[in-house]
Coordinates of C-alpha atoms in Angstrom, one line a residue:
M1 CA -86.9 84.6 -96.9
K2 CA -86.6 81.4 -94.9
V3 CA -89.5 79.0 -94.9
T4 CA -90.0 75.9 -92.8
V5 CA -92.4 73.2 -93.9
V6 CA -93.3 70.7 -91.2
G7 CA -94.4 67.3 -92.5
A8 CA -92.6 65.7 -95.5
G9 CA -95.5 63.7 -96.7
N10 CA -97.2 64.3 -100.1
V11 CA -98.5 67.8 -99.2
G12 CA -95.4 69.0 -97.4
A13 CA -93.0 67.8 -100.0
T14 CA -95.1 69.4 -102.7
V15 CA -95.0 72.7 -100.8
A16 CA -91.2 72.6 -100.6
N17 CA -90.9 71.6 -104.2
V18 CA -93.2 74.4 -105.5
L19 CA -91.4 76.9 -103.3
A20 CA -88.1 75.9 -104.7
Q21 CA -89.3 76.2 -108.2
K22 CA -90.8 79.7 -107.5
N23 CA -87.2 80.7 -106.5
F24 CA -88.1 83.6 -104.2
A25 CA -87.0 82.0 -100.9
S26 CA -83.3 81.7 -100.0
E27 CA -83.9 78.6 -97.9
V28 CA -86.6 76.0 -97.3
V29 CA -86.3 73.5 -94.4
L30 CA -88.4 70.4 -94.6
V31 CA -89.1 68.7 -91.3
D32 CA -90.5 65.2 -90.5
I33 CA -90.6 62.8 -87.6
K34 CA -89.7 59.8 -89.8
E35 CA -86.0 59.2 -89.9
S36 CA -84.3 60.3 -93.2
V37 CA -87.5 61.0 -95.1
A38 CA -87.2 64.8 -95.1
E39 CA -83.5 64.5 -95.9
G40 CA -84.2 62.2 -98.8
K41 CA -87.0 64.3 -100.3
A42 CA -84.9 67.5 -99.9
M43 CA -82.0 65.9 -101.7
D44 CA -84.3 64.8 -104.5
I45 CA -85.7 68.3 -104.9
M46 CA -82.2 69.8 -104.9
Q47 CA -81.1 67.5 -107.7
T48 CA -83.7 69.3 -109.9
A49 CA -82.1 72.7 -109.2
H50 CA -80.0 72.8 -112.4
L51 CA -82.7 71.2 -114.5
L52 CA -85.3 73.8 -113.3
N53 CA -82.9 76.7 -112.8
F54 CA -83.6 77.7 -109.2
D55 CA -81.2 78.8 -106.4
T56 CA -83.3 78.1 -103.4
T57 CA -81.6 75.7 -100.9
V58 CA -83.8 72.9 -99.6
T59 CA -82.6 70.9 -96.6
G60 CA -84.2 68.1 -94.7
V61 CA -84.4 67.5 -91.0
T62 CA -85.6 64.7 -88.8
A63 CA -87.3 65.9 -85.6
K64 CA -89.3 63.7 -83.3
I65 CA -92.3 65.1 -81.4
G66 CA -91.0 66.8 -78.3
D67 CA -87.5 66.9 -79.7
E68 CA -87.0 70.7 -79.5
E69 CA -83.4 70.6 -80.4
G70 CA -84.4 68.9 -83.7
Y71 CA -86.0 72.1 -84.7
A72 CA -82.7 74.1 -84.4
P73 CA -82.1 74.1 -88.2
T74 CA -85.5 76.0 -88.6
A75 CA -84.3 79.0 -86.6
G76 CA -85.1 82.4 -88.0
S77 CA -87.9 81.2 -90.3
D78 CA -90.1 83.9 -91.6
V79 CA -93.0 81.5 -92.4
V80 CA -93.8 78.1 -91.0
V81 CA -96.1 75.9 -93.0
V82 CA -97.7 73.1 -90.9
T83 CA -98.9 70.1 -92.9
S84 CA -98.2 67.4 -90.2
G85 CA -100.9 65.1 -89.0
M86 CA -102.9 62.1 -90.2
P87 CA -104.3 62.5 -93.7
R88 CA -107.9 61.5 -94.6
K89 CA -108.7 58.0 -95.8
P90 CA -111.8 57.1 -98.0
G91 CA -115.0 57.6 -96.0
M92 CA -113.4 59.9 -93.4
S93 CA -114.4 63.5 -92.9
R94 CA -111.8 66.2 -92.0
E95 CA -113.5 66.5 -88.6
D96 CA -112.7 62.8 -87.9
L97 CA -109.1 63.8 -87.5
I98 CA -109.5 66.3 -84.7
G99 CA -108.4 64.0 -81.8
V100 CA -105.1 62.9 -83.2
N101 CA -104.1 66.0 -85.1
Q102 CA -104.7 68.6 -82.4
K103 CA -101.9 67.0 -80.3
I104 CA -99.5 66.9 -83.3
V105 CA -100.2 70.5 -84.4
K106 CA -99.8 71.9 -80.9
S107 CA -96.5 70.1 -80.4
V108 CA -95.2 71.3 -83.8
V109 CA -96.2 74.9 -83.3
D110 CA -94.6 75.0 -79.8
Q111 CA -91.4 73.5 -81.1
A112 CA -91.2 75.8 -84.2
L113 CA -92.0 79.0 -82.1
K114 CA -89.0 78.3 -79.8
Y115 CA -86.6 79.0 -82.8
S116 CA -88.8 81.3 -84.9
P117 CA -90.7 83.5 -82.5
D118 CA -91.5 86.1 -85.2
A119 CA -92.8 83.6 -87.9
I120 CA -96.1 83.7 -89.6
F121 CA -97.8 80.3 -89.4
I122 CA -99.8 78.7 -92.3
I123 CA -101.9 75.8 -91.1
I124 CA -102.9 73.0 -93.5
S125 CA -103.5 70.1 -91.1
N126 CA -107.1 68.9 -90.9
P127 CA -109.7 69.8 -89.7
M128 CA -108.0 73.0 -90.8
D129 CA -110.4 75.6 -89.3
A130 CA -110.2 74.0 -85.9
M131 CA -106.4 73.6 -86.1
T132 CA -106.0 77.2 -87.0
F133 CA -108.2 78.2 -84.0
L134 CA -106.2 75.9 -81.8
T135 CA -102.9 77.4 -83.0
L136 CA -104.0 80.9 -82.4
K137 CA -105.4 80.3 -78.9
D138 CA -102.5 78.1 -77.7
S139 CA -99.7 80.2 -79.1
K140 CA -101.2 83.5 -78.1
L141 CA -99.9 84.9 -81.4
P142 CA -101.5 88.0 -82.9
R143 CA -104.2 87.0 -85.4
N144 CA -102.4 88.4 -88.5
R145 CA -99.7 85.7 -88.0
V146 CA -101.9 82.6 -87.9
I147 CA -103.5 81.7 -91.2
G148 CA -105.4 78.6 -92.4
Q149 CA -105.1 77.4 -95.9
G150 CA -108.5 76.3 -97.1
G151 CA -110.2 79.0 -99.2
M152 CA -107.3 79.2 -101.6
L153 CA -107.5 75.5 -102.4
D154 CA -111.3 75.4 -102.4
S155 CA -111.4 78.4 -104.7
S156 CA -109.0 76.7 -107.1
R157 CA -111.2 73.7 -107.2
F158 CA -114.3 75.9 -107.7
R159 CA -112.6 77.5 -110.8
Y160 CA -111.8 74.0 -112.1
F161 CA -115.4 72.8 -111.8
L162 CA -116.8 76.0 -113.3
S163 CA -114.5 75.7 -116.2
K164 CA -115.7 72.1 -116.8
A165 CA -119.4 73.3 -116.7
L166 CA -118.6 76.1 -119.1
Q167 CA -116.9 73.7 -121.5
K168 CA -120.1 71.5 -121.5
A169 CA -122.1 74.7 -122.2
G170 CA -120.0 75.4 -125.3
Y171 CA -117.4 77.9 -123.9
P172 CA -113.7 77.2 -124.3
A173 CA -112.9 77.9 -120.7
T174 CA -109.9 76.9 -118.6
P175 CA -109.5 77.5 -114.8
T176 CA -107.3 80.5 -115.6
D177 CA -110.2 82.2 -117.3
I178 CA -112.3 82.0 -114.2
D179 CA -112.5 84.3 -111.2
G180 CA -114.3 82.5 -108.3
M181 CA -114.0 82.4 -104.6
V182 CA -115.0 80.1 -101.8
I183 CA -115.5 81.2 -98.2
G184 CA -116.7 79.6 -95.0
G185 CA -115.4 76.4 -93.5
H186 CA -113.0 74.0 -95.2
S187 CA -115.4 71.1 -95.0
D188 CA -117.5 69.1 -97.4
K189 CA -120.7 70.5 -95.9
T190 CA -119.8 74.0 -94.9
M191 CA -117.8 75.7 -97.6
V192 CA -119.6 78.5 -99.5
P193 CA -118.7 78.9 -103.2
L194 CA -119.8 82.4 -104.2
T195 CA -121.6 82.0 -107.5
S196 CA -122.8 85.7 -107.2
V197 CA -119.3 87.0 -107.9
A198 CA -117.9 84.3 -110.1
T199 CA -117.0 85.4 -113.7
Y200 CA -115.7 84.0 -117.0
R201 CA -113.4 86.5 -118.6
G202 CA -115.4 89.2 -116.8
I203 CA -118.8 87.8 -117.6
P204 CA -120.9 86.7 -114.6
V205 CA -121.2 82.9 -114.8
K206 CA -124.8 83.2 -113.8
Q207 CA -125.4 84.7 -117.3
L208 CA -123.9 81.7 -119.0
L209 CA -124.9 78.7 -116.9
T210 CA -128.2 77.4 -115.8
D211 CA -129.1 77.1 -112.1
E212 CA -128.7 73.3 -112.4
Q213 CA -125.2 73.7 -114.0
L214 CA -124.2 76.1 -111.3
T215 CA -125.5 73.8 -108.5
E216 CA -123.6 70.9 -110.0
A217 CA -120.3 72.9 -110.0
V218 CA -120.9 74.1 -106.4
E219 CA -121.7 70.6 -105.1
S220 CA -118.6 69.1 -106.9
T221 CA -116.5 71.8 -105.3
K222 CA -117.7 71.0 -101.8
V223 CA -116.8 67.3 -102.1
G224 CA -113.7 68.0 -104.2
G225 CA -111.4 66.7 -101.5
A226 CA -113.5 63.7 -100.8
T227 CA -113.7 62.8 -104.5
L228 CA -109.9 62.8 -104.7
T229 CA -109.5 60.9 -101.5
K230 CA -111.7 58.2 -103.0
L231 CA -109.8 58.1 -106.2
L232 CA -106.3 58.2 -104.6
G233 CA -106.9 56.3 -101.4
T234 CA -105.5 59.3 -99.4
S235 CA -105.8 63.1 -99.4
A236 CA -104.8 65.1 -102.4
W237 CA -101.4 66.9 -102.5
Y238 CA -100.6 68.8 -105.7
A239 CA -103.3 71.5 -105.4
P240 CA -103.0 71.8 -101.6
G241 CA -99.2 72.1 -101.8
A242 CA -99.4 74.7 -104.6
A243 CA -102.1 76.7 -102.8
A244 CA -99.9 76.9 -99.6
A245 CA -96.9 77.9 -101.7
A246 CA -98.9 80.7 -103.3
M247 CA -99.8 82.0 -99.9
V248 CA -96.2 82.0 -98.8
E249 CA -95.3 83.9 -102.0
A250 CA -97.8 86.6 -101.3
I251 CA -96.3 87.1 -97.9
A252 CA -92.7 87.0 -99.1
L253 CA -93.3 89.5 -101.9
D254 CA -95.6 91.7 -99.9
A255 CA -98.1 91.3 -102.7
K256 CA -101.2 92.5 -100.8
K257 CA -102.9 89.8 -102.8
L258 CA -106.6 89.1 -102.2
I259 CA -106.9 85.4 -101.1
P260 CA -109.6 83.6 -99.2
C261 CA -108.0 82.3 -96.0
C262 CA -109.1 80.9 -92.6
V263 CA -108.5 83.8 -90.1
Y264 CA -109.7 84.8 -86.7
L265 CA -112.7 87.1 -86.8
D266 CA -113.2 89.8 -84.2
G267 CA -116.4 91.5 -85.4
E268 CA -116.0 91.1 -89.1
Y269 CA -119.0 89.5 -90.9
G270 CA -120.7 90.0 -87.5
E271 CA -118.8 87.1 -85.9
K272 CA -116.2 86.8 -83.1
D273 CA -113.9 84.3 -81.5
L274 CA -113.6 81.7 -84.3
C275 CA -111.4 81.1 -87.4
I276 CA -113.2 80.7 -90.7
G277 CA -112.5 81.4 -94.4
V278 CA -113.0 84.9 -95.6
P279 CA -111.2 87.1 -98.2
V280 CA -108.1 88.8 -96.9
L281 CA -105.1 90.8 -98.2
L282 CA -101.9 88.8 -97.7
G283 CA -98.6 90.7 -97.4
K284 CA -95.4 90.8 -95.4
D285 CA -97.2 91.0 -92.1
G286 CA -99.5 88.1 -92.9
V287 CA -103.1 89.1 -92.8
E288 CA -103.1 92.8 -93.5
K289 CA -106.8 93.4 -94.0
I290 CA -110.0 91.3 -93.9
V291 CA -112.2 92.2 -96.8
E292 CA -116.0 92.1 -96.1
Y293 CA -118.0 91.1 -99.1
K294 CA -121.7 91.9 -99.2
L295 CA -123.2 88.4 -99.4
D296 CA -126.6 87.8 -101.0
G297 CA -129.4 86.2 -98.9
D298 CA -128.6 82.6 -99.7
E299 CA -124.9 83.0 -99.3
K300 CA -125.3 84.7 -96.0
A301 CA -127.5 81.9 -94.7
K302 CA -125.0 79.3 -95.7
F303 CA -122.1 81.3 -94.2
D304 CA -124.0 81.5 -90.9
E305 CA -124.5 77.7 -91.0
S306 CA -120.8 77.3 -91.7
V307 CA -119.9 79.5 -88.7
Q308 CA -122.1 77.4 -86.4
A309 CA -120.5 74.2 -87.7
A310 CA -117.0 75.7 -87.0
R311 CA -118.1 76.6 -83.4
N312 CA -119.4 73.0 -82.9
T313 CA -116.1 71.6 -84.0
N314 CA -114.1 74.0 -81.9
A315 CA -116.0 72.9 -78.8
K316 CA -114.3 69.5 -79.2
L317 CA -110.8 71.1 -78.9
N318 CA -108.8 71.2 -75.7
V319 CA -108.1 74.9 -75.9
L320 CA -106.6 76.8 -73.0

């Protein structure tokens, strides 16, 4: 398994670091446009190999936008993770980044495809749903090979906030005790945390928390990224990086793992011609199956609103 991570910023470097520690990939190539940054971070990661007992080789490469030869070291990658682009700053929405990031993502995907025509692409760059749609349309790749990372991260945040709510209610919960899923758009206003199927050690959380407590957990989840951006002054990176690495692992190990991801719908959930977060089975071929949950009335209405918001954002793209 060879993995390329484009963008050696906080998120990309975290993806590479987590992948190295998981130790299932033979090689991880970290690419960045800034001279020597990827090389330096790759060297730093490799100097933990003995300490953390992993055999994965991490290398760094500088490749400017439009420098196709710079991507030669990525040749033969099985998975390409795209994190490149401008991160959010306090007060910015993910949608505010569409103008600058669509040019960057398009260039990166085109360059990577030249050397890895069979790769599966995982898109992290924001606005993620629109960037996933752009990648699919521009590359003409089959839909199983273009996957947006949003639901995995948002679901992890949902589990965290549910665990905090349960702790306040007197239950000794940690995020690992919680099963919870978020679908819909990767946006502060459009994600849909599914309280109807969330459980604490098998017990529906609706039986343990009040409507007010559940609403607080849901709303905290939806603004989870913005909250961290305000605290940090930039986008979060530990959880986004780990979420992407977990998706790569499911593909590499052919795990057939159920993960909410942003994928292209062609009739599923009654929708067509857009990319949005839904539960999928991830395996060696990327998206191997889209799983259709039966949403309750409120969740279905919110999902429909999320779909319309995604379409509105897509309309701002320059898609062939």
